[in-house]
mmCIF file with all atom_site columns, C-alpha atoms in Angstrom:
data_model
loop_
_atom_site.group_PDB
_atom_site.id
_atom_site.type_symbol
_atom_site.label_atom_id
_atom_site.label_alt_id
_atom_site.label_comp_id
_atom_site.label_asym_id
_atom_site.label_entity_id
_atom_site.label_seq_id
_atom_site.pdbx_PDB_ins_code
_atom_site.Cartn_x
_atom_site.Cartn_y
_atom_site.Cartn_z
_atom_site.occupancy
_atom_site.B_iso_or_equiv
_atom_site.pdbx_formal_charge
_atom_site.auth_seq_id
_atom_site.auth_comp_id
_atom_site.auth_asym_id
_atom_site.auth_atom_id
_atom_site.pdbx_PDB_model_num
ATOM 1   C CA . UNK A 1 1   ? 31.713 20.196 18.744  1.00 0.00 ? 195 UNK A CA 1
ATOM 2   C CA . UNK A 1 2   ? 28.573 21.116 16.786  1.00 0.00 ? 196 UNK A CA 1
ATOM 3   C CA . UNK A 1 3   ? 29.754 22.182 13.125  1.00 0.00 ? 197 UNK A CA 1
ATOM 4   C CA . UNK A 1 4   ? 29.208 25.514 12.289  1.00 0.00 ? 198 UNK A CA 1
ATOM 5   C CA . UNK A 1 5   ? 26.938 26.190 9.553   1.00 0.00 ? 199 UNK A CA 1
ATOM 6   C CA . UNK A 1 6   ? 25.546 29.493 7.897   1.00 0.00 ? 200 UNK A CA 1
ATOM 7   C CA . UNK A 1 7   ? 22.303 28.898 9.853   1.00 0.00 ? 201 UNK A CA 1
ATOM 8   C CA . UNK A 1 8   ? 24.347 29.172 13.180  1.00 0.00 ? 202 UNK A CA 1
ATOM 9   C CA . UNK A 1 9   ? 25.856 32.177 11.720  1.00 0.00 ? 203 UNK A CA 1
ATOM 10  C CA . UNK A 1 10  ? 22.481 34.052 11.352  1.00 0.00 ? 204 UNK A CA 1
ATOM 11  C CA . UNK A 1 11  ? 21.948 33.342 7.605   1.00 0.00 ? 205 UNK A CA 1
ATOM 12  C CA . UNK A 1 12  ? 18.200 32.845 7.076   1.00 0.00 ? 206 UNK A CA 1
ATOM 13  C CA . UNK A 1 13  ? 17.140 29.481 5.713   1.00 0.00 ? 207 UNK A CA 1
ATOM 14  C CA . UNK A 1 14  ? 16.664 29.298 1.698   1.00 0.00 ? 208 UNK A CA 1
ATOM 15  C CA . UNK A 1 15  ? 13.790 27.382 0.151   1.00 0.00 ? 209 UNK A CA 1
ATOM 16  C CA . UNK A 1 16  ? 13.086 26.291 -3.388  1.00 0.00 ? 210 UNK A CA 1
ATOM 17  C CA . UNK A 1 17  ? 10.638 24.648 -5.553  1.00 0.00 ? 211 UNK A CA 1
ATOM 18  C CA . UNK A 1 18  ? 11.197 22.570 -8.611  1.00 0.00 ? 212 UNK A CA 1
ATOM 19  C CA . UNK A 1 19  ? 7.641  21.804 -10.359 1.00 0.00 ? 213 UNK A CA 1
ATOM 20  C CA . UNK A 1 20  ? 6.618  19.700 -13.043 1.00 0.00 ? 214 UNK A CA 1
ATOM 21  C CA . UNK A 1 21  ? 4.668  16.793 -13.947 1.00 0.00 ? 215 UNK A CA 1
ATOM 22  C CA . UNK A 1 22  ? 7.777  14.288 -14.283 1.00 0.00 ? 216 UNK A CA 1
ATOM 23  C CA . UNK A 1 23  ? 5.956  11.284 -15.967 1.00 0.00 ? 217 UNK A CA 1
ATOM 24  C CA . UNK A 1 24  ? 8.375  10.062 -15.289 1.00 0.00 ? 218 UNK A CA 1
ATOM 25  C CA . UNK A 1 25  ? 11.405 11.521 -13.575 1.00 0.00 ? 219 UNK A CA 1
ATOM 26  C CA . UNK A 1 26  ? 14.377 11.278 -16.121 1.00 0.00 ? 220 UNK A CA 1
ATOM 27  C CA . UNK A 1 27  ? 18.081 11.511 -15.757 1.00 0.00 ? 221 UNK A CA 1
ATOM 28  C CA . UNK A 1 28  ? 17.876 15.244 -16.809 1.00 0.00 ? 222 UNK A CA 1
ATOM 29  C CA . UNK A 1 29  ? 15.000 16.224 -13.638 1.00 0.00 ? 223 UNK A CA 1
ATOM 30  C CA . UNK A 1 30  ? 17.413 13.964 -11.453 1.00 0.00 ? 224 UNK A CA 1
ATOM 31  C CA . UNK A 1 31  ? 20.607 16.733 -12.339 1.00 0.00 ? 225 UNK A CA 1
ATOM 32  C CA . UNK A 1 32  ? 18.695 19.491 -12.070 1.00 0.00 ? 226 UNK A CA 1
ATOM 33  C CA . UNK A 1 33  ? 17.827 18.011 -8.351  1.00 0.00 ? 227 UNK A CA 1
ATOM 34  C CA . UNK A 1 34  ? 21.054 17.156 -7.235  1.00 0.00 ? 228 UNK A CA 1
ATOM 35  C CA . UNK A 1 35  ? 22.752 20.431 -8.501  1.00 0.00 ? 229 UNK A CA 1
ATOM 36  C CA . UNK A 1 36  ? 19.729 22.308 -6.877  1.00 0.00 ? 230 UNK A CA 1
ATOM 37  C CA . UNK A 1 37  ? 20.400 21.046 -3.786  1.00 0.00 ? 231 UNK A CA 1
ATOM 38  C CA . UNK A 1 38  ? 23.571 21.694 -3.535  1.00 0.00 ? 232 UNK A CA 1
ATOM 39  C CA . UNK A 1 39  ? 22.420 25.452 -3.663  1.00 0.00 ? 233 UNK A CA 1
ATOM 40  C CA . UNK A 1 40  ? 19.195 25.453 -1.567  1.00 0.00 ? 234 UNK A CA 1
ATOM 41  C CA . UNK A 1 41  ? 19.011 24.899 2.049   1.00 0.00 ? 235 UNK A CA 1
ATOM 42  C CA . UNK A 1 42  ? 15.495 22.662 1.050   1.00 0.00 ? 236 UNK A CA 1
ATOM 43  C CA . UNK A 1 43  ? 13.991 21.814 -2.083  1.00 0.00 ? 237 UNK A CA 1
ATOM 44  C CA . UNK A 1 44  ? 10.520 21.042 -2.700  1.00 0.00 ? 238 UNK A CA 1
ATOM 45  C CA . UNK A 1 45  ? 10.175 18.967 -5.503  1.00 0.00 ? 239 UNK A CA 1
ATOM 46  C CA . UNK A 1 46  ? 6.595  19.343 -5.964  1.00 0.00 ? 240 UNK A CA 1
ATOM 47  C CA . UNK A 1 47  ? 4.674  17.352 -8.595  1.00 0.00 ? 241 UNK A CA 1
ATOM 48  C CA . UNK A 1 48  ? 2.092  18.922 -10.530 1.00 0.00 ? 242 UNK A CA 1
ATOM 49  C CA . UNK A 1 49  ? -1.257 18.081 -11.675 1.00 0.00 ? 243 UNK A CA 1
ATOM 50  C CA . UNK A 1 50  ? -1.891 19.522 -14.940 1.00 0.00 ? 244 UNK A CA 1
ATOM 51  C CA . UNK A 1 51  ? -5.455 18.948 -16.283 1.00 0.00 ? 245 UNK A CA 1
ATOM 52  C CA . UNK A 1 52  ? -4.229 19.871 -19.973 1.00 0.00 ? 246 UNK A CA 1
ATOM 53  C CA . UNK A 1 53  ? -1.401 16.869 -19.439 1.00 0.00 ? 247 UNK A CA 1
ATOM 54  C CA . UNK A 1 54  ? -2.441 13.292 -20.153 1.00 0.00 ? 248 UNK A CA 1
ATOM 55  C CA . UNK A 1 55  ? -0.089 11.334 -17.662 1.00 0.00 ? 249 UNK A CA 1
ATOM 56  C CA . UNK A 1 56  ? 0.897  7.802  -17.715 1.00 0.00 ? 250 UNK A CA 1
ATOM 57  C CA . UNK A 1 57  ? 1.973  7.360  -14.777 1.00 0.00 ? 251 UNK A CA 1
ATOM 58  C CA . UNK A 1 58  ? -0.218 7.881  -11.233 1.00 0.00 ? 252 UNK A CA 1
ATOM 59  C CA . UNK A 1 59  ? 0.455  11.133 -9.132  1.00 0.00 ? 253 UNK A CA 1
ATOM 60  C CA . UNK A 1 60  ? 1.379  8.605  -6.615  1.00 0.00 ? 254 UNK A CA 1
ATOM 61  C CA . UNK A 1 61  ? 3.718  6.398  -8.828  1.00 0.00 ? 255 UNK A CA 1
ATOM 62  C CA . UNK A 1 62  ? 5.329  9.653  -9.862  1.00 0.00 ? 256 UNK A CA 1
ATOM 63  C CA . UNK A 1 63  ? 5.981  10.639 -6.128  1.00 0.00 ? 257 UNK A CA 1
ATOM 64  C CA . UNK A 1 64  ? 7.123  7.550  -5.186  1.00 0.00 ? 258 UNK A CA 1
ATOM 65  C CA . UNK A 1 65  ? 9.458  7.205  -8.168  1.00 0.00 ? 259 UNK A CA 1
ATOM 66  C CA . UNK A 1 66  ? 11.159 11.042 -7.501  1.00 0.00 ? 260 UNK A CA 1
ATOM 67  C CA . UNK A 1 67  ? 11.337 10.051 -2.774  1.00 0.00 ? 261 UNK A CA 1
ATOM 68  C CA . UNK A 1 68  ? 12.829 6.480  -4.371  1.00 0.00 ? 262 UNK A CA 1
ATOM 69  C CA . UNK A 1 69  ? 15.294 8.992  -6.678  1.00 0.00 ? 263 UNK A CA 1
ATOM 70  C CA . UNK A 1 70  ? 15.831 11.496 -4.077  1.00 0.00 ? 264 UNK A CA 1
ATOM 71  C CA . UNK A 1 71  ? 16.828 9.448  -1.468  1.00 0.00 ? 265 UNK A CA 1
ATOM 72  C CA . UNK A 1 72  ? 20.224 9.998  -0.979  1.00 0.00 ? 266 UNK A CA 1
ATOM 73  C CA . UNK A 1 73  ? 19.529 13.964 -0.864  1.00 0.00 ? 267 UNK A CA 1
ATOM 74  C CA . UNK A 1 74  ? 18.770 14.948 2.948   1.00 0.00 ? 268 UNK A CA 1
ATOM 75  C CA . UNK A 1 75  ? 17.353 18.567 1.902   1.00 0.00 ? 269 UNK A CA 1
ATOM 76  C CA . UNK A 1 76  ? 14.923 17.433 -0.932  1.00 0.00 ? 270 UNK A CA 1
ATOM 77  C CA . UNK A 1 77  ? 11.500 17.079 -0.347  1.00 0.00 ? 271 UNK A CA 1
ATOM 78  C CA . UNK A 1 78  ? 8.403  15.471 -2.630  1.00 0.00 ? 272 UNK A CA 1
ATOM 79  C CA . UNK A 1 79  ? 4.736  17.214 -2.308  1.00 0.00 ? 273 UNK A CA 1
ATOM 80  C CA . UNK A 1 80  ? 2.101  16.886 -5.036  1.00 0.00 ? 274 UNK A CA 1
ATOM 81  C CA . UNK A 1 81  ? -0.777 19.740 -5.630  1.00 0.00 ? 275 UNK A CA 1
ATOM 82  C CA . UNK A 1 82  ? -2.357 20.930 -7.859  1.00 0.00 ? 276 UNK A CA 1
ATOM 83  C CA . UNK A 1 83  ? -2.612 25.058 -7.798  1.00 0.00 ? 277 UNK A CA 1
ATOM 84  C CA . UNK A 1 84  ? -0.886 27.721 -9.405  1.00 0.00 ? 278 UNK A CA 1
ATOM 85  C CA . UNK A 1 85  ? 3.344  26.983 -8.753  1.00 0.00 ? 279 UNK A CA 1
ATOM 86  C CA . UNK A 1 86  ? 3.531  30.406 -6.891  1.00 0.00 ? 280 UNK A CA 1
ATOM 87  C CA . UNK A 1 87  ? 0.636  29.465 -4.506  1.00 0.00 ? 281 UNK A CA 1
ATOM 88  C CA . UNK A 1 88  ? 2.397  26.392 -3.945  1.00 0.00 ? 282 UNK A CA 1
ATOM 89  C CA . UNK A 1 89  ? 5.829  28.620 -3.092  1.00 0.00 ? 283 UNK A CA 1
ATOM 90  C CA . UNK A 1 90  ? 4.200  30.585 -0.580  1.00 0.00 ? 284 UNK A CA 1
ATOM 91  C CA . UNK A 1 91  ? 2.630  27.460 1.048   1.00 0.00 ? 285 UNK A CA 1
ATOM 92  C CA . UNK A 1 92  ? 5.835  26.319 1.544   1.00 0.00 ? 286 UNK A CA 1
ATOM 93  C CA . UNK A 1 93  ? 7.427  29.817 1.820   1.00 0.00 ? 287 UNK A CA 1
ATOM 94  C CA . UNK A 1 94  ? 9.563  29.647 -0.707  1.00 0.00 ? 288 UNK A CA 1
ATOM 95  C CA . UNK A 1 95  ? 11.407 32.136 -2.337  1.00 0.00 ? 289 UNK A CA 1
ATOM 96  C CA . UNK A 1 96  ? 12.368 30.422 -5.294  1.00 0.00 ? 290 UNK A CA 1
ATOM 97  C CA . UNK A 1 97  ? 11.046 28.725 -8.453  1.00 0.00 ? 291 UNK A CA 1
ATOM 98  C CA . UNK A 1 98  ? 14.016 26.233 -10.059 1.00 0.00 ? 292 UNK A CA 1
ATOM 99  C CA . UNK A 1 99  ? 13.818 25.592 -13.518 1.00 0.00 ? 293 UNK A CA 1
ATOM 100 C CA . UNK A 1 100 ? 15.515 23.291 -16.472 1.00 0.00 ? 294 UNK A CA 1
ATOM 101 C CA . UNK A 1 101 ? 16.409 24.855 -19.462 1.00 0.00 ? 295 UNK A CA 1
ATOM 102 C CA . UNK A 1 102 ? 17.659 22.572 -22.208 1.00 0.00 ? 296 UNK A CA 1
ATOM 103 C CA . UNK A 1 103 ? 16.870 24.766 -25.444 1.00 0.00 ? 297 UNK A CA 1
ATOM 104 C CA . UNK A 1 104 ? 16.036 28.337 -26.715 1.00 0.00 ? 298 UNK A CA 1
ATOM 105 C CA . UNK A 1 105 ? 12.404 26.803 -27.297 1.00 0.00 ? 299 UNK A CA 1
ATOM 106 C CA . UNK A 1 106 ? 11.934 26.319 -23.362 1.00 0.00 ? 300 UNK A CA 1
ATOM 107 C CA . UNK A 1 107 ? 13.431 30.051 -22.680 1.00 0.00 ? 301 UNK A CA 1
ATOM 108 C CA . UNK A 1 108 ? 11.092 31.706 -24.329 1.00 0.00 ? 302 UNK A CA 1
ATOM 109 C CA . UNK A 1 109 ? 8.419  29.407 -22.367 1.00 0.00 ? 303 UNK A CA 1
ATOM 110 C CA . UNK A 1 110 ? 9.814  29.734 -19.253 1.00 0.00 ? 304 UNK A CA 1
ATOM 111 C CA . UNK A 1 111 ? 10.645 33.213 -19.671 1.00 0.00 ? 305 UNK A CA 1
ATOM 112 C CA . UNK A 1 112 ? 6.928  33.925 -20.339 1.00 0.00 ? 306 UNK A CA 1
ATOM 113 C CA . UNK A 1 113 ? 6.346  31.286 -16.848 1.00 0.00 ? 307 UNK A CA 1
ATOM 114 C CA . UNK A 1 114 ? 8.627  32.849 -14.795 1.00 0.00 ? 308 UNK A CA 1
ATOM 115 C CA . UNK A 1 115 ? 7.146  37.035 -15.759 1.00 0.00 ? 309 UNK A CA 1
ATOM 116 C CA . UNK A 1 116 ? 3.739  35.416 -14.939 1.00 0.00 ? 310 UNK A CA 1
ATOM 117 C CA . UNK A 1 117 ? 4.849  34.426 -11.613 1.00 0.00 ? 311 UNK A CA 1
ATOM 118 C CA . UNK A 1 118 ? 6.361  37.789 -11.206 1.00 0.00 ? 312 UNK A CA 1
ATOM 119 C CA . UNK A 1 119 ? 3.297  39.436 -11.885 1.00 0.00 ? 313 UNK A CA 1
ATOM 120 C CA . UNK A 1 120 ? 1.286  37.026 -9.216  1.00 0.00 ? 314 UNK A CA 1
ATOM 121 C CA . UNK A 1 121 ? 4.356  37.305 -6.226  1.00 0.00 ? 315 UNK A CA 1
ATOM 122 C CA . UNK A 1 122 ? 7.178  39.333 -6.819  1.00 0.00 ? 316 UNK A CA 1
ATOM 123 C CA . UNK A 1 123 ? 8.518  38.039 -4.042  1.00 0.00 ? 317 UNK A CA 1
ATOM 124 C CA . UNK A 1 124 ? 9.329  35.046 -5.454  1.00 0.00 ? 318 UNK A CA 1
ATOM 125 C CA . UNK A 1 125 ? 12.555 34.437 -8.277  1.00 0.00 ? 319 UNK A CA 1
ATOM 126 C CA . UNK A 1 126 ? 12.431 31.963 -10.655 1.00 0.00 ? 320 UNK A CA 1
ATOM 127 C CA . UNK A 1 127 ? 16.118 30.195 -11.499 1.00 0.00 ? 321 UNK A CA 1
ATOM 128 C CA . UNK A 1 128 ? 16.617 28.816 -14.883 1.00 0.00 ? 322 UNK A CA 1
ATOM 129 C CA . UNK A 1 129 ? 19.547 25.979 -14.766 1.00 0.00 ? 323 UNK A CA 1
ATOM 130 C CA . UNK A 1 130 ? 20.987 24.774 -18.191 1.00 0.00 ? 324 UNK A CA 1
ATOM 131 C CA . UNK A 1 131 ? 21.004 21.396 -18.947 1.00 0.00 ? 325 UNK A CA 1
ATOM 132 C CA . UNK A 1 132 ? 24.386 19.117 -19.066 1.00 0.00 ? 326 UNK A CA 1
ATOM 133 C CA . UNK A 1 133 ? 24.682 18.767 -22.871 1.00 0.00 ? 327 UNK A CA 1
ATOM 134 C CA . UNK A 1 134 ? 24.500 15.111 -22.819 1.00 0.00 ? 328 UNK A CA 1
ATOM 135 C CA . UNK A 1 135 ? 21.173 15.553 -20.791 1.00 0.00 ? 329 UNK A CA 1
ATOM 136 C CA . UNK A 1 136 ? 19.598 18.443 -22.980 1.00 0.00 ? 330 UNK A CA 1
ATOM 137 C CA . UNK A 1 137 ? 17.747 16.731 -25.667 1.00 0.00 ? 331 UNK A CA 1
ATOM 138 C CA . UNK A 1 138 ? 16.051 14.027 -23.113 1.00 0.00 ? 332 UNK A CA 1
ATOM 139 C CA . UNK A 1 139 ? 12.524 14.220 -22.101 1.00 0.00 ? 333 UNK A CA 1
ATOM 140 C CA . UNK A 1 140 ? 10.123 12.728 -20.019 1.00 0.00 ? 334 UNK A CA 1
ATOM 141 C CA . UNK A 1 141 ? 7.982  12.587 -23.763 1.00 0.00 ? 335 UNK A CA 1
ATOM 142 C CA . UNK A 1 142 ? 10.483 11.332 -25.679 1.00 0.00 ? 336 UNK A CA 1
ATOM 143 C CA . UNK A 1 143 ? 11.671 8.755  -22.818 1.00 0.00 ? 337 UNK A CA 1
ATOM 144 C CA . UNK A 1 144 ? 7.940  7.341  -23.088 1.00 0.00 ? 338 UNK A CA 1
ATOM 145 C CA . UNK A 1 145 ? 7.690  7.137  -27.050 1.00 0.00 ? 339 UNK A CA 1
ATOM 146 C CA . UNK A 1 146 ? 10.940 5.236  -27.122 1.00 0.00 ? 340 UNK A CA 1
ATOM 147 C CA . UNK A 1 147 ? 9.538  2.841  -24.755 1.00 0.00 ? 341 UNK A CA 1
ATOM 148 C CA . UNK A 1 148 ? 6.619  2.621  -26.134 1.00 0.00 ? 342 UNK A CA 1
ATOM 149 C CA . UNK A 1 149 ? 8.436  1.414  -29.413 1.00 0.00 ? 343 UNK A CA 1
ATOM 150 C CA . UNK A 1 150 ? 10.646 -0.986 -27.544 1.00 0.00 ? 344 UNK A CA 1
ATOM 151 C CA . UNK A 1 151 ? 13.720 0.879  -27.616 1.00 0.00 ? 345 UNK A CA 1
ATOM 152 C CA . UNK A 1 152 ? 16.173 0.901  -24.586 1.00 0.00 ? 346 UNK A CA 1
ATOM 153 C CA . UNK A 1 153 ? 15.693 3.878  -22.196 1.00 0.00 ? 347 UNK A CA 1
ATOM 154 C CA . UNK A 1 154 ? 17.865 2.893  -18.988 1.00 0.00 ? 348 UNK A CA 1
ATOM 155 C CA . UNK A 1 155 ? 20.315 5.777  -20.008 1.00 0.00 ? 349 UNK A CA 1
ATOM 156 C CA . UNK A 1 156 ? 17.257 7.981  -20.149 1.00 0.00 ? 350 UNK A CA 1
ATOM 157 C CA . UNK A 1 157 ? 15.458 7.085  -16.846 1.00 0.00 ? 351 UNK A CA 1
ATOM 158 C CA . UNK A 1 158 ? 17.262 6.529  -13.420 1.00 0.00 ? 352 UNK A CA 1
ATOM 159 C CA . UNK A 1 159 ? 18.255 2.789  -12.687 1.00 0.00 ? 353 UNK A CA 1
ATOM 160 C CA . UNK A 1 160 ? 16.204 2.589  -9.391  1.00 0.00 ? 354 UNK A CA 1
ATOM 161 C CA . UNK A 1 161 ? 12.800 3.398  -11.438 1.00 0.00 ? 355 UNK A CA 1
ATOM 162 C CA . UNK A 1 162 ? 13.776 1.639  -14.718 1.00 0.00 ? 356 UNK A CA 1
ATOM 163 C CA . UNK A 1 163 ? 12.130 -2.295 -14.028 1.00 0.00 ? 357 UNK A CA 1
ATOM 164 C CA . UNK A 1 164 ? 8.816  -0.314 -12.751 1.00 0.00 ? 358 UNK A CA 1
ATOM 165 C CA . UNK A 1 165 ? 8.700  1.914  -15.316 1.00 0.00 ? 359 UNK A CA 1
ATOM 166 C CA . UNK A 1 166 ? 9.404  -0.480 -18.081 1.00 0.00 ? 360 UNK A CA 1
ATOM 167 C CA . UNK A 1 167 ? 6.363  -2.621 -16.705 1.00 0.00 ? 361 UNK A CA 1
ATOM 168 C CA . UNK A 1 168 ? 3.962  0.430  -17.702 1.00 0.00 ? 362 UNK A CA 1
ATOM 169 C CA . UNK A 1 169 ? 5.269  1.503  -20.322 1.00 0.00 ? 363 UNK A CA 1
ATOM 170 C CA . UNK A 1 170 ? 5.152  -1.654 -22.201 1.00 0.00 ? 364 UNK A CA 1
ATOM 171 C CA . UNK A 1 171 ? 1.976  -2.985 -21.217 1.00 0.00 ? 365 UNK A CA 1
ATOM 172 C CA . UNK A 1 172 ? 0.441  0.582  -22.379 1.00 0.00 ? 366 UNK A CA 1
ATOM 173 C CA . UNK A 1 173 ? 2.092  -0.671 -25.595 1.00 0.00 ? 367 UNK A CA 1
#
């Protein structure tokens, strides 16, 4: 017997996007993930290409560290590009932007985001999700300078990145 779902009931598929640079993933993009897809029927995890960003890591390296992340989560998806985040949604026809929140500092920015994107597709609604607590402080920023000072980031970083991360960050040290 084929198990009943909401798509067999008529409910039209829901697809999200979660964008950022993520260089590299941390703990805190990895919640966001799972929690997201517990809500959307696919999520796009779509890495970003920000000329105004100075990365450390490779657009490859950083979608091959968030499939090697994501792997256990059937519904998420990595792409990589480069254009506006709502250009990207309608690509992929998606109807919604995710987004972290971890302090009033990145409301007001992603408040400000998410109106822009309004303005350029109202058809597409951006979700802000709080940060755990525990996870709201942590960065992908201040995960790097840490390294980069040889302090201990494996509770900062997921474990199946940590050994190839570590290699780049300290030999950029």
């Amino acid at each position: 017997m084929e198990f009943l779902s909401f798509y067999t009931l008529g409910r039209k598929m829901i697809k999200a996007i979660y964008p950022g640079t993520f260089d590299p993933i941390t703990n805190g993009h990895l919640d966001i993930i799972e929690r997201a897809s517990k809500t959307f029927d696919v999520l796009y995890v779509a890495v970003m290409i920000n000329k105004h960003k100075k990365c450390t890591f490779s657009l490859e390296e950083r979608v091959d560290f968030i499939k090697r992340c994501t792997a256990h989560l059937g519904n998420v998806e990595v792409v990589a590009d480069s254009c506006l985040t709502v250009e990207l949604a309608k690509k992929l026809d998606c109807k919604v932007i995710v987004r972290g929140i971890r302090a009033v500092t990145d409301y007001e920015y992603e408040l400000a985001q998410a109106t822009s994107n309004m303005m350029l597709n109202r058809e597409v609604e951006t979700y802000l999700m709080v940060s755990k607590p525990e996870l709201s402080f942590l960065s992908s920023t201040i995960a790097k300078e840490i390294a980069t000072f040889g302090g201990d980031i494996k509770e900062y970083i997921p474990s199946v990145i940590y050994d190839d991360a570590m290699k780049k960050l300290t030999i950029n040290n």
